[in-house]
Amino acid sequence: VLRCGFILWVLEASIMSRGAYGGLTRGYYYNYSFVQQESRQECWACMIIPITFWIFASLTLSLGVYGTSQLVVGPNYSRLLEASPIFVKEIQVKHDGQEGGSVLYGFSNKPKLDVVKNWSMEHTLHIHPEYHQEFAVWLNMGSRFWLSCEDKSLGFLDILLVVLKGEENLQEWTQNPSNPHIGLVRLNMNGHGEAEYVVKEDANYYFVVGNFNQQSAEVVVRLNFTSKMYDTQTADYKCSMEKGLCTVKLSIARDKYALLTTPAINITV
């Protein structure tokens, strides 16, 4: 688990200041010396709150709310961390645990997503009755995976494997696993199943196996990946997580990109 923090600028502006979450922290003040009627002054006063709220909402939607967040990383991780330099001064990343091998890079120009790595993963899942297990892999656009799964138990029919994009879809599936419209890949296993998928968007992809039987199940999931990863050769900053805290400073004058990576390995669990 890595902890990723966004350190914010404090802007000297007449209409807004930068707080802990990058939003508007003080309101707007209007002076209309030409307004003489009290009713018109009250009207303008009533408009300040909705106008301020609307602008705050627009900034929040377009630029995002920055703060500290936790990233659960896996092998062959190559994730671009983008933030607005207007709102964010620097990006800090450090380990929450004792894991090693992660590296944070900094770039003046956006790195190319043109490195291809082939790797594999195998999980043996022991799933309780009427329960599910999942694991996640970060994949960039253009990556591809080949999936095969095998029921090692008694050949139960009610075993489902589904691939979901993002935690929101995972939560949606857990609330309604029988919905056939949830999931990029859905395999109703009858002892064995195979699938192939090309990734269309950078995201965490959850591989979920649901056991809808009254008995425990053992399922082996095998994955072969062709991952698209960012080229690190043009980086002007490199910091290993073994050193502790790593920081990429952003500049309002020019773009700056941070890239978080983990070692390229194959996994059998």
Coordinates of C-alpha atoms in Angstrom, one line a residue:
V1 CA 0.0 0.0 0.0
L2 CA 1.4 3.4 -1.0
R3 CA 0.2 6.7 0.4
C4 CA 0.0 9.4 -2.2
G5 CA -0.3 13.0 -1.1
F6 CA -0.9 16.2 -3.0
I7 CA 0.6 19.4 -1.4
L8 CA -1.4 22.4 -2.3
W9 CA -0.4 26.0 -3.3
V10 CA -1.7 29.0 -1.4
L11 CA -2.9 31.5 -4.0
E12 CA -3.0 35.2 -3.3
A13 CA -6.2 36.2 -5.0
S14 CA -9.0 38.5 -4.3
I15 CA -11.7 35.9 -4.9
M16 CA -10.4 32.6 -3.6
S17 CA -7.7 31.0 -1.5
R18 CA -6.3 27.5 -1.6
G19 CA -7.3 25.3 1.3
A20 CA -6.6 21.7 2.2
Y21 CA -8.7 20.3 -0.6
G22 CA -8.1 22.9 -3.3
G23 CA -11.6 24.4 -3.1
L24 CA -12.9 27.9 -2.5
T25 CA -12.5 28.8 1.2
R26 CA -13.7 32.4 1.2
G27 CA -16.6 34.0 -0.6
Y28 CA -17.0 36.9 -3.0
Y29 CA -17.4 40.5 -2.0
Y30 CA -19.2 42.9 -4.3
N31 CA -19.3 46.7 -3.9
Y32 CA -21.9 48.4 -6.0
S33 CA -21.6 52.1 -5.1
F34 CA -24.2 53.0 -7.8
V35 CA -26.9 50.9 -6.2
Q36 CA -29.2 53.1 -4.1
Q37 CA -32.2 51.0 -3.5
E38 CA -32.1 48.6 -0.5
S39 CA -34.1 46.0 -2.3
R40 CA -31.5 45.7 -5.1
Q41 CA -28.8 45.3 -2.5
E42 CA -30.7 42.5 -0.9
C43 CA -31.2 40.9 -4.3
W44 CA -27.4 40.9 -5.0
A45 CA -26.7 39.6 -1.6
C46 CA -29.0 36.6 -2.3
M47 CA -27.1 35.9 -5.5
I48 CA -23.7 35.7 -3.8
I49 CA -24.2 32.3 -2.2
P50 CA -25.5 30.4 -5.3
I51 CA -22.9 32.0 -7.6
T52 CA -20.1 31.1 -5.2
F53 CA -21.5 27.5 -4.9
W54 CA -21.8 27.1 -8.6
I55 CA -18.2 28.3 -9.2
F56 CA -16.9 26.1 -6.4
A57 CA -18.8 23.1 -7.9
S58 CA -17.4 23.8 -11.4
L59 CA -13.8 24.0 -10.1
T60 CA -14.3 20.8 -8.1
L61 CA -15.7 18.9 -11.1
S62 CA -13.1 20.1 -13.6
L63 CA -9.9 20.1 -11.4
G64 CA -10.8 17.6 -8.8
V65 CA -10.3 17.6 -5.0
Y66 CA -6.8 16.8 -3.9
G67 CA -5.7 15.4 -0.7
T68 CA -4.1 12.2 0.7
S69 CA -5.2 8.9 -0.8
Q70 CA -4.0 5.3 -0.6
L71 CA -3.0 3.3 -3.6
V72 CA -2.9 -0.5 -3.5
V73 CA -0.3 -1.4 -6.1
G74 CA 0.6 -4.7 -7.6
P75 CA 3.3 -6.0 -9.9
N76 CA 4.2 -4.4 -13.2
Y77 CA 2.5 -1.2 -12.1
S78 CA 2.9 1.8 -14.4
R79 CA 0.5 4.6 -13.4
L80 CA 0.7 8.2 -14.4
L81 CA -0.3 10.6 -11.5
E82 CA -1.6 13.8 -13.0
A83 CA -2.6 16.9 -11.1
S84 CA -3.1 20.6 -11.9
P85 CA 0.0 22.6 -11.1
I86 CA -2.3 25.5 -10.4
F87 CA -3.8 23.7 -7.5
V88 CA -1.0 21.3 -6.5
K89 CA 2.5 22.2 -5.4
E90 CA 4.0 18.7 -5.2
I91 CA 3.1 15.0 -5.2
Q92 CA 4.5 12.9 -2.3
V93 CA 4.5 9.1 -2.2
K94 CA 5.6 6.8 0.6
H95 CA 5.1 3.2 1.6
D96 CA 2.5 2.4 4.3
G97 CA 4.2 -1.0 4.8
Q98 CA 7.5 -2.6 4.3
E99 CA 7.3 -3.4 0.6
G100 CA 10.2 -2.4 -1.6
G101 CA 10.9 -2.0 -5.3
S102 CA 8.5 0.9 -6.1
V103 CA 9.9 3.9 -8.0
L104 CA 8.5 7.4 -8.5
Y105 CA 9.6 9.3 -11.6
G106 CA 9.1 12.9 -12.6
F107 CA 8.8 14.2 -16.2
S108 CA 8.8 17.7 -17.7
N109 CA 6.9 16.2 -20.7
K110 CA 4.3 13.5 -20.7
P111 CA 6.0 10.2 -21.1
K112 CA 5.1 7.9 -24.0
L113 CA 2.9 4.9 -23.4
D114 CA 4.9 2.7 -25.8
V115 CA 6.6 0.0 -23.7
V116 CA 5.2 -3.5 -24.0
K117 CA 5.7 -6.1 -21.3
N118 CA 4.5 -9.7 -21.3
W119 CA 3.9 -11.2 -17.9
S120 CA 1.6 -13.8 -16.2
M121 CA -0.3 -14.3 -13.0
E122 CA -1.9 -17.3 -11.4
H123 CA -4.2 -17.4 -8.4
T124 CA -5.7 -20.4 -6.6
L125 CA -8.8 -19.1 -4.8
H126 CA -10.6 -21.0 -2.0
I127 CA -14.0 -19.5 -1.9
H128 CA -16.5 -20.0 0.9
P129 CA -20.2 -20.9 0.1
E130 CA -22.2 -18.0 -1.2
Y131 CA -19.2 -15.7 -1.2
H132 CA -16.7 -14.2 -3.6
Q133 CA -13.0 -13.3 -3.8
E134 CA -11.3 -10.7 -6.0
F135 CA -7.9 -9.3 -6.9
A136 CA -7.0 -6.1 -8.8
V137 CA -4.5 -5.2 -11.5
W138 CA -3.8 -1.7 -12.8
L139 CA -3.8 -1.7 -16.6
N140 CA -3.2 1.1 -19.1
M141 CA -5.2 1.7 -22.3
G142 CA -4.1 -0.7 -25.1
S143 CA -3.1 -3.5 -22.7
R144 CA -4.5 -6.9 -23.3
F145 CA -5.1 -10.0 -21.2
W146 CA -6.0 -13.6 -21.8
L147 CA -7.9 -15.3 -19.1
S148 CA -8.5 -19.0 -18.2
C149 CA -10.2 -20.4 -15.1
E150 CA -10.7 -23.9 -13.9
D151 CA -13.0 -25.3 -11.2
K152 CA -10.9 -27.7 -9.1
S153 CA -13.7 -28.6 -6.7
L154 CA -16.7 -30.8 -7.6
G155 CA -17.8 -29.1 -10.9
F156 CA -20.4 -26.8 -9.4
L157 CA -22.4 -24.9 -11.9
D158 CA -23.0 -21.7 -9.9
I159 CA -19.6 -20.2 -10.2
L160 CA -19.2 -16.9 -12.0
L161 CA -16.0 -15.0 -13.0
V162 CA -16.4 -11.4 -13.9
V163 CA -14.0 -8.6 -14.8
L164 CA -14.9 -5.1 -13.5
K165 CA -13.4 -1.7 -14.2
G166 CA -12.9 0.4 -11.0
E167 CA -14.1 0.1 -7.4
E168 CA -17.4 1.7 -8.2
N169 CA -18.3 -1.1 -10.6
L170 CA -17.1 -3.7 -8.0
Q171 CA -19.4 -2.2 -5.4
E172 CA -22.3 -2.3 -7.9
W173 CA -21.6 -5.9 -8.7
T174 CA -21.5 -7.0 -5.1
Q175 CA -24.9 -5.4 -4.6
N176 CA -26.4 -7.1 -7.6
P177 CA -24.2 -10.0 -8.9
S178 CA -26.9 -11.5 -11.0
N179 CA -27.2 -8.4 -13.2
P180 CA -26.0 -9.5 -16.7
H181 CA -25.1 -6.0 -17.7
I182 CA -22.4 -5.5 -15.0
G183 CA -18.9 -6.5 -16.1
L184 CA -16.6 -6.3 -19.0
V185 CA -16.2 -10.1 -19.1
R186 CA -18.6 -12.6 -17.6
L187 CA -17.9 -16.3 -17.5
N188 CA -20.5 -18.7 -16.1
M189 CA -18.1 -21.6 -15.4
N190 CA -18.9 -25.2 -16.1
G191 CA -15.6 -26.6 -15.0
H192 CA -13.6 -24.3 -17.3
G193 CA -13.7 -20.9 -19.0
E194 CA -11.6 -18.6 -21.2
A195 CA -11.8 -15.0 -22.3
E196 CA -9.7 -12.2 -23.9
Y197 CA -10.0 -8.5 -23.5
V198 CA -8.4 -5.3 -24.8
V199 CA -8.2 -2.5 -22.2
K200 CA -9.9 0.8 -23.4
E201 CA -9.2 2.9 -20.4
D202 CA -6.5 3.3 -17.7
A203 CA -7.9 1.9 -14.4
N204 CA -7.8 -0.8 -11.8
Y205 CA -9.4 -3.9 -13.2
Y206 CA -11.0 -6.3 -10.6
F207 CA -11.0 -10.1 -11.3
V208 CA -13.9 -11.5 -9.2
V209 CA -14.9 -15.1 -8.7
G210 CA -18.3 -15.6 -7.1
N211 CA -19.3 -19.0 -5.5
F212 CA -23.2 -19.2 -5.4
N213 CA -23.2 -22.8 -4.1
Q214 CA -23.8 -24.2 -0.6
Q215 CA -20.3 -25.8 -0.6
S216 CA -16.8 -24.2 -0.7
A217 CA -15.1 -24.0 -4.1
E218 CA -11.6 -24.0 -5.4
V219 CA -10.9 -22.1 -8.6
V220 CA -7.6 -21.5 -10.4
V221 CA -7.4 -18.3 -12.4
R222 CA -4.6 -17.9 -14.9
L223 CA -3.8 -14.6 -16.7
N224 CA -1.4 -13.7 -19.4
F225 CA -0.9 -10.0 -19.9
T226 CA 0.5 -7.8 -22.6
S227 CA 0.8 -4.6 -20.7
K228 CA 1.3 -1.1 -22.2
M229 CA 3.6 0.8 -19.9
Y230 CA 5.2 4.3 -19.8
D231 CA 8.7 4.8 -21.0
T232 CA 10.9 6.1 -18.1
Q233 CA 14.0 7.0 -20.2
T234 CA 13.1 10.7 -20.5
A235 CA 12.5 11.1 -16.7
D236 CA 14.3 14.0 -15.0
Y237 CA 13.6 12.7 -11.5
K238 CA 13.8 9.2 -10.1
C239 CA 13.3 8.1 -6.5
S240 CA 13.2 4.6 -5.0
M241 CA 10.7 3.9 -2.3
E242 CA 13.5 2.3 -0.3
K243 CA 14.6 5.8 0.5
G244 CA 11.3 6.5 2.2
L245 CA 9.4 9.6 1.1
C246 CA 9.6 10.5 -2.6
T247 CA 8.5 13.9 -3.9
V248 CA 7.8 15.3 -7.4
K249 CA 7.5 19.1 -7.4
L250 CA 5.1 20.7 -9.8
S251 CA 5.5 24.1 -11.5
I252 CA 2.8 26.5 -12.6
A253 CA 5.2 27.7 -15.4
R254 CA 5.3 24.3 -17.1
D255 CA 3.7 20.9 -17.1
K256 CA 5.0 18.2 -14.8
Y257 CA 4.1 14.5 -14.6
A258 CA 4.7 11.9 -12.0
L259 CA 4.9 8.1 -12.7
L260 CA 4.7 5.4 -10.1
T261 CA 6.1 2.0 -11.1
T262 CA 6.7 -1.4 -9.5
P263 CA 9.1 -4.2 -10.6
A264 CA 8.1 -6.5 -13.5
I265 CA 7.6 -10.0 -12.1
N266 CA 5.4 -13.0 -12.6
I267 CA 3.1 -14.1 -9.8
T268 CA 1.8 -17.5 -8.6
V269 CA -0.4 -17.4 -5.5

